[in-house]
């Protein structure tokens, strides 16, 4: 996180305290629409198509929450935000939640007064360079110019990495991924650094992706996930457990193809609680019993969302890796629905 974000912390914290005084779930229901902050455009994660329809891995979380609360996955107003504007938009109440490749850190959680509701992608910062540069390691980037988004955790990570390895660099500050792509392809910087998933998504849009290499070093932990304002635990629970429902559904074998059949009742008590045929979990959450069914139907379970938007069969081509279920060697783990 850069200094400007820290300097704005007091203001942001003050805004957050005021905005959280109202119950967000009531505001969303009264409005009939979820205002969801997303990135300005990162293919696979959040980007509008030719018709202006937003799609992507992060977009799917927004749609799942809208489906759970409002019964309509399309009842979402997508608000594009940059690394600099995203926190003010959330703190001021302009958006109800932020689902935008945002790293869970101590200072954002505690100092900026936000509540991270889980992790939907375990990531780490990497580097992309043109193959023609002849570089095979980030440690060979001494003296390089590096494109980097301002207002992000990547700024501090970059400085730490170069300092630790006793090498120098010249930052080329940019505000959006589109600007980074433009500057990088124009040769304004030797390397582009951001989350490795973002590098893969960006490279997939290039005319000749094979001409660009993502270097092997991962220099940080970047747990990405949706966040809400401090002080409104009920709303935080809605977003948290909607994400958990998508993750648990994959583990429990609930898919968009079989959910209607399973929602009629199964011999698994946890599946029944998740899908509302047993217990009162929906009532506890302030929604009806079918909230999770609608959330899962909106775009499928976590695995379906991953495969469709960023998985190995897509141009982005990301393997599950750390984002595999805990039962399959990954870190993905939903607390129990009981």
Coordinates of C-alpha atoms in Angstrom, one line a residue:
X1 CA 0.0 0.0 0.0
X2 CA 1.4 3.4 -0.9
X3 CA 1.7 6.5 1.3
X4 CA -1.3 8.2 -0.3
X5 CA -3.6 5.4 0.8
X6 CA -2.3 5.6 4.4
X7 CA -2.7 9.4 4.4
X8 CA -6.3 9.0 3.3
X9 CA -7.0 6.5 6.1
X10 CA -8.4 8.9 8.6
X11 CA -10.9 10.3 6.0
X12 CA -11.8 6.9 4.7
X13 CA -12.3 5.6 8.2
X14 CA -14.6 8.5 9.1
X15 CA -16.7 7.9 6.0
X16 CA -16.9 4.2 6.7
X17 CA -18.2 4.8 10.2
X18 CA -21.0 7.0 8.9
X19 CA -22.0 4.8 6.0
X20 CA -22.2 1.7 8.1
X21 CA -24.7 3.2 10.5
X22 CA -27.5 2.1 8.2
X23 CA -28.2 -1.6 7.6
X24 CA -26.9 -2.2 4.1
X25 CA -29.1 -5.2 3.5
X26 CA -32.1 -3.0 4.0
X27 CA -30.8 -0.4 1.6
X28 CA -30.1 -3.0 -1.0
X29 CA -33.6 -4.5 -0.6
X30 CA -35.3 -1.1 -0.7
X31 CA -33.3 -0.1 -3.8
X32 CA -33.9 -3.4 -5.5
X33 CA -30.3 -3.4 -6.8
X34 CA -26.8 -4.2 -5.5
X35 CA -24.2 -1.6 -6.2
X36 CA -21.0 -3.7 -6.6
X37 CA -17.5 -2.2 -7.1
X38 CA -15.4 -4.0 -9.7
X39 CA -12.2 -3.2 -11.6
X40 CA -12.2 -0.9 -14.6
X41 CA -11.6 -4.0 -16.8
X42 CA -9.6 -7.2 -16.4
X43 CA -10.7 -9.9 -18.8
X44 CA -11.7 -13.1 -17.0
X45 CA -12.2 -11.3 -13.7
X46 CA -14.4 -8.3 -14.4
X47 CA -14.9 -6.7 -17.8
X48 CA -17.9 -5.6 -19.9
X49 CA -18.5 -7.4 -23.3
X50 CA -19.4 -5.7 -26.6
X51 CA -23.0 -5.2 -25.3
X52 CA -21.9 -3.7 -22.0
X53 CA -22.7 -6.8 -20.1
X54 CA -20.3 -7.4 -17.2
X55 CA -18.7 -10.9 -16.9
X56 CA -15.9 -12.5 -15.0
X57 CA -14.8 -14.4 -11.9
X58 CA -15.3 -11.4 -9.5
X59 CA -18.5 -10.3 -11.3
X60 CA -19.9 -13.8 -10.5
X61 CA -19.6 -13.0 -6.7
X62 CA -21.6 -9.8 -7.2
X63 CA -24.3 -11.7 -9.1
X64 CA -24.5 -14.5 -6.5
X65 CA -25.0 -11.9 -3.7
X66 CA -27.8 -10.2 -5.7
X67 CA -29.4 -13.5 -6.4
X68 CA -29.3 -14.4 -2.7
X69 CA -30.7 -11.1 -1.4
X70 CA -32.9 -9.9 -4.3
X71 CA -33.7 -13.1 -6.1
X72 CA -32.2 -11.7 -9.3
X73 CA -28.6 -12.1 -10.4
X74 CA -29.0 -9.3 -12.9
X75 CA -30.0 -6.8 -10.3
X76 CA -26.5 -5.4 -10.1
X77 CA -25.1 -1.9 -10.8
X78 CA -21.4 -2.5 -11.6
X79 CA -19.3 0.4 -10.5
X80 CA -15.8 0.4 -12.1
X81 CA -13.1 1.5 -9.6
X82 CA -9.3 2.0 -9.8
X83 CA -6.7 1.1 -7.2
X84 CA -7.0 4.6 -5.9
X85 CA -10.8 5.1 -6.0
X86 CA -12.1 1.7 -4.8
X87 CA -11.7 2.3 -1.0
X88 CA -13.4 5.8 -1.1
X89 CA -16.3 4.4 -3.1
X90 CA -16.8 1.7 -0.5
X91 CA -16.3 3.9 2.5
X92 CA -18.7 6.6 1.2
X93 CA -21.5 4.2 0.5
X94 CA -21.4 4.6 -3.2
X95 CA -21.0 0.8 -3.4
X96 CA -22.4 -1.9 -1.1
X97 CA -19.5 -4.2 -1.6
X98 CA -16.2 -4.4 -3.4
X99 CA -15.4 -7.5 -5.5
X100 CA -12.3 -6.3 -7.2
X101 CA -9.0 -8.3 -7.0
X102 CA -8.3 -6.6 -3.7
X103 CA -5.7 -8.0 -1.3
X104 CA -6.7 -8.6 2.4
X105 CA -4.0 -6.8 4.5
X106 CA -3.8 -5.7 8.1
X107 CA -4.0 -2.0 7.4
X108 CA -6.9 -2.3 5.0
X109 CA -8.8 -4.4 7.5
X110 CA -7.9 -2.5 10.7
X111 CA -6.8 1.0 9.7
X112 CA -9.1 1.7 6.7
X113 CA -12.0 0.0 8.6
X114 CA -13.1 -2.6 6.1
X115 CA -14.2 -6.1 6.7
X116 CA -12.9 -8.8 4.3
X117 CA -15.5 -11.5 3.9
X118 CA -13.3 -14.3 2.7
X119 CA -10.8 -15.2 0.0
X120 CA -12.0 -16.1 -3.5
X121 CA -8.6 -16.3 -5.1
X122 CA -5.2 -17.0 -3.5
X123 CA -2.7 -15.1 -5.5
X124 CA 0.8 -13.6 -5.5
X125 CA 2.6 -10.8 -7.3
X126 CA 4.6 -11.6 -10.4
X127 CA 6.3 -10.0 -13.4
X128 CA 5.7 -10.1 -17.1
X129 CA 8.3 -9.2 -19.7
X130 CA 8.6 -9.4 -23.5
X131 CA 10.3 -12.6 -24.5
X132 CA 12.7 -10.5 -26.6
X133 CA 14.2 -8.9 -23.4
X134 CA 15.9 -12.3 -22.8
X135 CA 15.2 -12.3 -19.1
X136 CA 14.4 -15.5 -17.2
X137 CA 14.3 -14.2 -13.7
X138 CA 13.0 -11.1 -11.9
X139 CA 16.4 -10.8 -10.3
X140 CA 17.8 -9.9 -13.7
X141 CA 15.7 -6.8 -13.9
X142 CA 18.4 -4.4 -12.4
X143 CA 17.8 -0.9 -13.8
X144 CA 14.5 -1.9 -15.5
X145 CA 11.5 0.4 -15.9
X146 CA 8.5 -1.3 -14.3
X147 CA 4.8 -0.4 -15.0
X148 CA 2.9 -0.5 -11.7
X149 CA -0.7 0.4 -10.6
X150 CA -0.7 3.2 -8.0
X151 CA -2.7 2.7 -4.7
X152 CA -2.0 -1.0 -4.6
X153 CA 0.0 -3.4 -2.4
X154 CA 2.2 -4.1 -5.4
X155 CA 4.0 -0.8 -5.0
X156 CA 5.4 -1.7 -1.6
X157 CA 6.1 -5.3 -2.6
X158 CA 8.1 -4.1 -5.6
X159 CA 10.2 -1.8 -3.6
X160 CA 10.8 -4.5 -1.0
X161 CA 11.8 -7.1 -3.6
X162 CA 14.3 -4.8 -5.4
X163 CA 15.8 -3.6 -2.1
X164 CA 16.2 -7.1 -0.8
X165 CA 18.0 -8.2 -3.9
X166 CA 20.1 -5.0 -4.0
X167 CA 19.0 -4.0 -7.5
X168 CA 17.3 -0.8 -8.8
X169 CA 14.3 0.0 -10.9
X170 CA 12.4 2.9 -12.3
X171 CA 8.6 2.9 -11.6
X172 CA 6.2 3.9 -14.4
X173 CA 3.0 4.7 -12.5
X174 CA -0.3 3.8 -14.1
X175 CA -3.9 3.9 -12.8
X176 CA -5.7 1.1 -14.6
X177 CA -4.9 -2.3 -16.1
X178 CA -5.8 -0.9 -19.6
X179 CA -3.3 1.9 -19.2
X180 CA -0.7 -0.6 -18.0
X181 CA -1.3 -2.8 -21.0
X182 CA -1.0 0.2 -23.4
X183 CA 2.2 1.5 -21.8
X184 CA 3.8 -2.0 -21.6
X185 CA 3.0 -2.9 -25.3
X186 CA 4.3 0.6 -26.3
X187 CA 7.6 -0.2 -24.7
X188 CA 7.3 2.5 -22.0
X189 CA 8.3 -0.1 -19.4
X190 CA 10.4 -3.2 -19.6
X191 CA 8.2 -5.1 -17.2
X192 CA 4.7 -5.1 -15.8
X193 CA 4.1 -6.2 -12.3
X194 CA 0.8 -7.1 -10.6
X195 CA -0.9 -10.2 -9.3
X196 CA 0.0 -13.3 -11.3
X197 CA -3.6 -13.9 -12.2
X198 CA -3.9 -10.4 -13.6
X199 CA -0.7 -10.9 -15.7
X200 CA -2.2 -14.0 -17.2
X201 CA -5.5 -12.2 -17.9
X202 CA -3.7 -9.3 -19.5
X203 CA -1.4 -11.5 -21.6
X204 CA -4.4 -13.4 -22.9
X205 CA -5.7 -10.3 -24.6
X206 CA -2.5 -9.6 -26.5
X207 CA -2.3 -10.2 -30.3
X208 CA 0.7 -12.6 -29.7
X209 CA 0.6 -13.8 -26.1
X210 CA 3.5 -16.2 -26.7
X211 CA 5.8 -13.2 -27.2
X212 CA 5.5 -12.4 -23.5
X213 CA 6.8 -14.3 -20.5
X214 CA 5.5 -14.4 -16.9
X215 CA 8.7 -14.8 -14.8
X216 CA 8.8 -17.6 -12.2
X217 CA 9.2 -15.5 -9.1
X218 CA 6.1 -14.9 -6.9
X219 CA 7.2 -12.2 -4.5
X220 CA 4.2 -11.9 -2.2
X221 CA 1.1 -13.4 -0.7
X222 CA -2.0 -11.8 -2.3
X223 CA -5.2 -13.2 -0.8
X224 CA -7.9 -11.6 -2.9
X225 CA -11.5 -11.3 -1.8
X226 CA -14.7 -9.3 -1.5
X227 CA -15.0 -6.7 1.3
X228 CA -17.6 -4.5 3.0
X229 CA -17.5 -1.7 5.5
X230 CA -16.8 -2.2 9.2
X231 CA -19.8 -1.8 11.5
X232 CA -22.4 -3.7 9.6
X233 CA -21.9 -7.3 10.6
X234 CA -25.3 -8.5 9.2
X235 CA -24.3 -7.4 5.7
X236 CA -20.8 -8.8 6.1
X237 CA -22.4 -12.2 7.0
X238 CA -24.6 -12.1 3.8
X239 CA -21.5 -11.5 1.5
X240 CA -19.3 -14.0 3.5
X241 CA -21.8 -16.8 3.5
X242 CA -22.8 -16.3 -0.1
X243 CA -19.1 -16.8 -1.1
X244 CA -18.9 -19.8 1.3
X245 CA -22.0 -21.3 -0.3
X246 CA -20.3 -21.3 -3.7
X247 CA -17.2 -22.9 -2.3
X248 CA -19.1 -25.5 -0.2
X249 CA -21.4 -26.3 -3.1
X250 CA -18.3 -27.5 -5.1
X251 CA -17.0 -29.6 -2.2
X252 CA -20.5 -31.1 -1.6
X253 CA -21.1 -31.9 -5.3
X254 CA -23.8 -29.4 -5.8
X255 CA -23.7 -28.0 -9.4
X256 CA -25.9 -25.8 -11.6
X257 CA -26.9 -29.0 -13.4
X258 CA -28.1 -31.0 -10.4
X259 CA -29.1 -28.3 -7.9
X260 CA -32.9 -28.5 -8.7
X261 CA -32.8 -32.3 -8.0
X262 CA -30.7 -31.8 -4.8
X263 CA -32.9 -29.0 -3.6
X264 CA -35.7 -31.5 -3.4
X265 CA -33.8 -33.1 -0.5
X266 CA -30.8 -35.5 -0.1
X267 CA -29.4 -37.8 2.4
X268 CA -26.7 -35.3 3.3
X269 CA -27.8 -33.1 6.3
X270 CA -25.2 -30.4 5.3
X271 CA -26.5 -30.2 1.7
X272 CA -30.0 -30.0 3.0
X273 CA -29.1 -27.1 5.3
X274 CA -27.2 -25.3 2.6
X275 CA -30.1 -25.6 0.1
X276 CA -32.8 -24.8 2.7
X277 CA -34.7 -28.1 2.9
X278 CA -33.6 -28.4 6.6
X279 CA -33.0 -25.9 9.3
X280 CA -33.4 -22.1 9.4
X281 CA -30.0 -20.8 8.1
X282 CA -31.7 -18.4 5.6
X283 CA -33.9 -16.9 8.4
X284 CA -30.7 -16.4 10.5
X285 CA -29.1 -14.5 7.6
X286 CA -32.1 -12.2 7.0
X287 CA -33.1 -13.9 3.7
X288 CA -35.4 -16.7 2.7
X289 CA -34.6 -20.4 2.7
X290 CA -33.7 -20.6 -1.0
X291 CA -31.0 -17.9 -0.9
X292 CA -28.1 -20.3 -1.5
X293 CA -30.0 -22.2 -4.2
X294 CA -30.3 -18.9 -6.1
X295 CA -26.7 -17.9 -5.4
X296 CA -25.4 -21.2 -6.8
X297 CA -27.8 -21.1 -9.8
X298 CA -26.6 -17.6 -10.7
X299 CA -23.3 -18.9 -12.1
X300 CA -22.7 -22.3 -10.7
X301 CA -20.5 -23.4 -7.8
X302 CA -17.0 -22.1 -7.2
X303 CA -15.4 -24.6 -9.6
X304 CA -17.8 -23.9 -12.4
X305 CA -17.2 -20.1 -12.0
X306 CA -13.4 -20.7 -12.1
X307 CA -13.5 -23.0 -15.1
X308 CA -15.8 -20.8 -17.1
X309 CA -14.0 -17.5 -16.5
X310 CA -10.3 -18.1 -15.9
X311 CA -9.6 -21.9 -16.0
X312 CA -7.3 -23.9 -18.1
X313 CA -9.8 -24.2 -21.0
X314 CA -10.0 -20.4 -21.3
X315 CA -7.5 -18.1 -23.0
X316 CA -6.3 -17.0 -19.5
X317 CA -5.4 -20.6 -18.7
X318 CA -5.1 -20.6 -15.0
X319 CA -4.6 -23.9 -13.1
X320 CA -6.5 -24.3 -9.9
X321 CA -3.3 -24.6 -7.9
X322 CA -3.8 -23.1 -4.4
X323 CA -7.4 -22.4 -5.4
X324 CA -8.2 -26.1 -5.5
X325 CA -10.5 -27.5 -2.8
X326 CA -8.7 -28.5 0.5
X327 CA -9.8 -32.1 -0.3
X328 CA -7.7 -31.8 -3.6
X329 CA -4.5 -30.3 -2.2
X330 CA -5.5 -26.6 -2.3
X331 CA -6.4 -24.0 0.3
X332 CA -10.1 -23.6 -0.6
X333 CA -12.1 -24.4 2.5
X334 CA -15.6 -23.3 3.5
X335 CA -16.7 -23.3 7.2
X336 CA -19.5 -25.8 7.8
X337 CA -23.1 -24.9 7.2
X338 CA -24.6 -25.9 10.6

